[in-house]
Coordinates of C-alpha atoms in Angstrom, one line a residue:
M6 CA 104.6 -32.1 32.7
A7 CA 106.2 -28.6 32.8
L8 CA 105.4 -26.1 30.1
R9 CA 108.3 -24.8 28.2
V10 CA 108.3 -21.0 28.2
T11 CA 109.9 -19.5 25.2
Q12 CA 111.3 -16.0 24.6
N13 CA 108.5 -15.4 22.1
M14 CA 105.9 -16.2 24.7
L15 CA 107.5 -13.7 27.1
N16 CA 107.6 -11.0 24.4
N17 CA 103.9 -11.6 23.5
N18 CA 102.8 -11.5 27.1
M19 CA 104.7 -8.3 27.7
L20 CA 103.2 -6.6 24.7
R21 CA 99.7 -7.8 25.7
N22 CA 100.1 -6.4 29.2
L23 CA 101.5 -3.1 27.9
H24 CA 98.6 -2.8 25.6
K25 CA 96.1 -3.4 28.4
S26 CA 98.0 -0.8 30.5
M27 CA 97.7 1.7 27.7
L28 CA 94.0 1.0 27.3
N29 CA 93.5 1.7 31.0
M30 CA 95.3 5.0 30.7
D31 CA 93.4 5.9 27.6
K32 CA 90.1 5.2 29.4
M33 CA 91.1 7.4 32.4
Q34 CA 92.3 10.2 30.1
Q35 CA 88.9 10.1 28.3
Q36 CA 87.1 10.3 31.7
L37 CA 89.3 13.2 32.7
A38 CA 88.7 15.1 29.4
S39 CA 84.9 14.4 29.1
G40 CA 84.0 14.4 32.8
V41 CA 81.8 11.3 32.5
K42 CA 82.4 7.7 33.4
I43 CA 81.6 6.2 30.0
N44 CA 81.9 7.4 26.4
R45 CA 80.0 4.6 24.7
P46 CA 77.4 2.1 26.0
S47 CA 79.8 -0.8 25.7
D48 CA 82.0 0.8 28.4
D49 CA 79.3 0.0 31.0
P50 CA 75.9 -1.1 29.8
V51 CA 74.3 -0.7 33.2
V52 CA 75.3 2.9 33.5
A53 CA 74.2 3.6 29.9
T54 CA 70.8 2.0 30.5
R55 CA 70.2 4.0 33.6
G56 CA 71.4 7.2 31.8
M57 CA 68.8 6.6 29.0
F58 CA 66.1 6.2 31.7
Y59 CA 67.0 9.4 33.5
R60 CA 67.1 11.3 30.2
S61 CA 63.7 10.0 29.3
S62 CA 62.4 11.1 32.7
L63 CA 63.8 14.6 32.2
M64 CA 62.2 14.9 28.8
E65 CA 58.8 13.8 30.2
N66 CA 59.3 16.3 33.1
E67 CA 60.0 19.1 30.7
Q68 CA 56.9 18.4 28.7
Y69 CA 54.8 18.3 31.8
K70 CA 56.3 21.7 32.8
R71 CA 55.4 23.1 29.4
N72 CA 51.8 21.8 29.9
V73 CA 51.7 23.4 33.3
N74 CA 52.9 26.7 31.9
E75 CA 50.2 26.6 29.2
A76 CA 47.5 25.8 31.7
L77 CA 48.6 28.6 34.0
S78 CA 48.7 31.0 31.0
W79 CA 45.1 30.1 30.2
M80 CA 44.0 30.5 33.7
D81 CA 45.8 33.7 34.3
L82 CA 44.3 35.3 31.2
T83 CA 40.9 33.8 32.2
D84 CA 41.1 35.3 35.7
K85 CA 42.1 38.8 34.3
T86 CA 39.3 38.7 31.8
L87 CA 36.7 37.7 34.4
D88 CA 38.1 40.5 36.6
E89 CA 37.4 42.9 33.8
V90 CA 33.9 41.4 33.4
G91 CA 33.3 42.0 37.1
N92 CA 34.4 45.7 36.7
V93 CA 31.9 46.1 33.8
L94 CA 29.1 44.6 35.9
K95 CA 30.0 46.8 38.8
R96 CA 29.8 49.9 36.6
I97 CA 26.4 48.7 35.2
S98 CA 25.2 48.2 38.8
E99 CA 26.2 51.8 39.6
L100 CA 24.3 53.1 36.6
L101 CA 21.2 51.2 37.6
V102 CA 21.3 52.6 41.1
Y103 CA 21.7 56.1 39.6
S104 CA 18.8 55.4 37.2
G105 CA 16.5 55.0 40.2
N106 CA 17.3 58.5 41.3
G107 CA 14.2 60.6 40.7
A108 CA 16.5 63.6 39.8
A109 CA 17.7 61.8 36.6
S110 CA 16.0 63.2 33.5
P111 CA 15.0 61.1 30.6
D112 CA 18.0 62.4 28.7
D113 CA 20.2 61.3 31.5
L114 CA 18.6 57.8 31.4
K115 CA 19.2 57.6 27.6
T116 CA 22.8 58.6 28.1
M117 CA 23.1 55.8 30.7
G118 CA 21.5 53.4 28.2
A119 CA 24.1 54.4 25.5
E120 CA 27.0 53.8 28.0
I121 CA 25.6 50.4 29.0
E122 CA 25.2 49.4 25.4
E123 CA 29.0 50.1 24.9
L124 CA 29.7 48.1 28.0
R125 CA 27.6 45.3 26.6
N126 CA 29.6 45.4 23.4
H127 CA 32.8 45.3 25.5
L128 CA 31.5 42.2 27.3
G129 CA 31.1 40.5 23.9
T130 CA 34.7 41.3 23.1
L131 CA 35.8 39.8 26.5
A132 CA 33.8 36.7 25.8
N133 CA 35.8 36.3 22.6
Q134 CA 39.2 36.5 24.4
T135 CA 41.9 34.4 22.8
I136 CA 45.3 33.0 23.7
N137 CA 47.6 31.8 20.9
G138 CA 44.7 32.1 18.5
K139 CA 42.4 29.9 20.7
Y140 CA 39.1 31.1 22.2
I141 CA 39.4 30.5 26.0
F142 CA 35.6 30.6 26.6
A143 CA 34.6 28.2 23.8
G144 CA 35.1 24.9 25.5
T145 CA 36.9 22.5 23.2
Q146 CA 35.7 24.5 20.1
T147 CA 38.6 26.8 20.5
D148 CA 38.6 27.7 16.8
K149 CA 35.1 29.2 16.8
A150 CA 34.2 32.5 18.5
P151 CA 31.6 31.9 21.3
Y152 CA 30.1 35.4 21.0
D153 CA 28.4 36.3 17.7
P154 CA 27.7 40.0 17.3
T155 CA 25.4 39.4 14.3
V156 CA 22.7 37.3 16.1
N157 CA 19.8 38.4 18.3
G158 CA 18.7 41.0 15.8
G159 CA 22.2 42.4 15.4
K160 CA 22.6 42.9 19.2
G161 CA 24.9 39.9 19.6
D162 CA 24.7 37.0 21.9
F163 CA 26.8 34.2 23.5
V164 CA 26.0 31.4 21.1
N165 CA 28.5 28.7 22.2
T166 CA 27.0 25.7 24.0
N167 CA 30.2 23.7 24.4
S168 CA 31.0 23.0 28.1
S169 CA 33.8 20.4 27.6
E170 CA 37.1 20.8 29.3
V171 CA 40.4 21.4 27.6
Q172 CA 42.4 18.7 29.4
L173 CA 46.2 18.8 29.8
E174 CA 48.4 16.1 31.3
L175 CA 50.4 17.8 34.1
S176 CA 52.0 14.7 35.5
Q177 CA 51.8 11.0 34.8
N178 CA 48.1 10.1 34.7
V179 CA 47.3 13.5 36.3
F180 CA 45.0 15.7 34.1
A181 CA 43.6 19.1 34.7
A182 CA 41.3 21.5 32.8
A183 CA 43.0 24.6 31.5
N184 CA 39.7 26.3 30.8
I185 CA 36.5 27.0 32.7
N186 CA 32.9 26.2 31.8
A187 CA 31.9 29.5 30.2
Q188 CA 28.3 28.4 30.1
K189 CA 28.2 29.0 33.9
I190 CA 29.2 32.7 33.3
F191 CA 28.0 34.0 30.0
N192 CA 24.9 31.8 29.8
F193 CA 24.0 32.0 33.5
P194 CA 21.3 30.9 34.5
N195 CA 20.4 30.0 30.9
N196 CA 20.8 31.3 27.4
A197 CA 17.3 33.0 27.6
G198 CA 18.3 34.9 30.7
N199 CA 22.0 35.3 30.4
M200 CA 23.8 38.6 31.1
F201 CA 23.5 39.8 27.5
K202 CA 19.7 39.3 27.5
V203 CA 19.5 41.1 30.9
L204 CA 21.5 44.0 29.4
D205 CA 19.2 44.1 26.4
N206 CA 16.3 44.6 28.7
I207 CA 18.2 47.3 30.7
I208 CA 19.2 49.1 27.5
G209 CA 15.6 49.0 26.2
E210 CA 14.2 50.6 29.3
L211 CA 16.9 53.3 29.6
S212 CA 16.7 54.1 25.8
G213 CA 13.1 54.9 26.3
G214 CA 13.9 57.3 29.1
R215 CA 12.6 55.0 31.8
T216 CA 14.4 53.8 35.0
A217 CA 16.0 50.3 35.0
S218 CA 16.6 50.0 38.7
Q219 CA 14.4 46.9 38.8
F220 CA 17.2 44.9 37.2
E221 CA 19.6 45.5 40.1
D222 CA 19.0 42.1 41.5
D223 CA 19.6 40.4 38.2
I224 CA 23.0 42.1 37.8
A225 CA 23.8 41.4 41.4
S226 CA 23.0 37.7 40.7
Q227 CA 25.3 37.7 37.7
F228 CA 28.1 39.3 39.7
D229 CA 27.8 36.9 42.6
N230 CA 27.9 34.0 40.2
L231 CA 31.0 35.4 38.6
L232 CA 32.7 35.6 42.0
A233 CA 31.9 32.0 42.7
E234 CA 33.4 30.9 39.4
R235 CA 36.5 32.9 40.0
A236 CA 36.9 31.3 43.4
T237 CA 36.7 27.9 41.8
L238 CA 39.3 28.9 39.2
G239 CA 41.6 30.2 41.9
A240 CA 41.4 26.8 43.7
R241 CA 42.4 25.1 40.5
V242 CA 45.3 27.5 40.0
N243 CA 46.6 26.7 43.5
R244 CA 46.6 23.0 42.7
I245 CA 48.5 23.5 39.4
Q246 CA 51.0 25.7 41.1
L247 CA 51.7 22.9 43.6
I248 CA 52.1 20.4 40.7
E249 CA 54.6 22.9 39.2
E250 CA 56.6 23.0 42.4
R251 CA 56.7 19.2 42.5
L252 CA 57.9 19.0 38.9
N253 CA 60.7 21.4 39.7
V254 CA 61.8 19.3 42.7
Q255 CA 61.5 16.2 40.6
E256 CA 63.7 17.7 37.9
V257 CA 66.5 18.5 40.4
N258 CA 66.3 15.0 41.9
V259 CA 66.5 13.3 38.4
K260 CA 69.5 15.5 37.5
E261 CA 71.2 14.6 40.7
L262 CA 70.6 10.9 40.1
M263 CA 71.9 11.2 36.5
S264 CA 75.0 13.1 37.7
N265 CA 75.7 10.4 40.3
N266 CA 75.3 7.7 37.6
E267 CA 77.4 9.3 34.9
D268 CA 79.7 12.0 36.1
A269 CA 83.2 10.9 36.9
D270 CA 84.8 11.6 40.3
M271 CA 87.6 13.8 39.0
A272 CA 89.8 13.5 42.1
Q273 CA 89.6 9.7 41.9
V274 CA 90.2 9.7 38.1
I275 CA 93.4 11.8 38.5
T276 CA 94.6 9.5 41.3
N277 CA 93.9 6.4 39.3
L278 CA 95.6 7.9 36.2
K279 CA 98.8 8.7 38.1
T280 CA 98.8 5.2 39.6
Q281 CA 98.3 3.7 36.2
E282 CA 101.2 5.8 34.8
G283 CA 103.4 4.4 37.5
V284 CA 102.3 0.8 36.7
H285 CA 102.9 1.4 33.0
R286 CA 106.5 2.7 33.7
A287 CA 107.2 -0.3 35.9
A288 CA 105.9 -2.6 33.1
L289 CA 108.1 -0.9 30.5
G290 CA 111.1 -1.4 32.8
A291 CA 110.3 -5.0 33.4
G292 CA 109.8 -5.6 29.7
A293 CA 113.2 -4.1 28.9
R294 CA 114.8 -6.7 31.2
I295 CA 112.8 -9.6 29.8
I296 CA 113.8 -9.0 26.1
Q297 CA 117.0 -10.9 25.4
P298 CA 120.0 -9.2 23.9
S299 CA 120.2 -9.6 20.2
L300 CA 123.2 -9.8 17.8
L301 CA 122.9 -6.0 17.2
D302 CA 123.5 -5.4 20.9
F303 CA 126.9 -7.1 20.6
L304 CA 127.8 -5.3 17.4
R305 CA 127.4 -1.9 19.0

């Protein structure tokens, strides 16, 4: 049985097709204006889901990069501080050698003792070095000064015993310590014989006008230990710098994937828009021929 096609059906089909054509043009014009394939998730749920995943990956990558920068800042300040500690120890070693010179008078030795005492106080200041209000040589007790100038009879000493690491996540399930174990430096080989106690003994001898050259080996041992710890720190810095490079590469890759997923091909969009405009004009022309003349057309 044949279906009877009425004029009203022709008119409705024509309007529906014209509406679809205008929707297609509107979609392409939005792509041309915004530069992206979709403007709402309903346009393409797959593209929208992938876009959310890529954005989440970028946010995670940015946080990892901030953690890397924080770790490198800690380590850079730590290395500079340890370098200054090494310079202090070298100066003390020079004074000890000079104190063994028989030409040095008791007054000269007392002057050396006063200088070493100032250097010892400076070491205490270095031991309390901070970054963003956190003590870098205090383990995880970053809110408490590791060096207390009031203990040890007012001479001061390194009182911190925390050797825990300040862990930062630098990549997914990849952690690294931003700090060093300060116990291996300021409490080497132990608290009873650390560098501050050695300096106390040196100052005591020199202040009495006596030579302190017998402590040269102790200071040399402290200096060698310091160099070993700095080498370990340098190896860790190299590893974190490699992680930083990988994060930068990963950021570029994710942005490229996100661009391929979302960004519209402008040349293709313009071509499709021009094609759709031609189709729309043809549809309008066909619709004008489909609509039957009305009584008003005869009255004109």
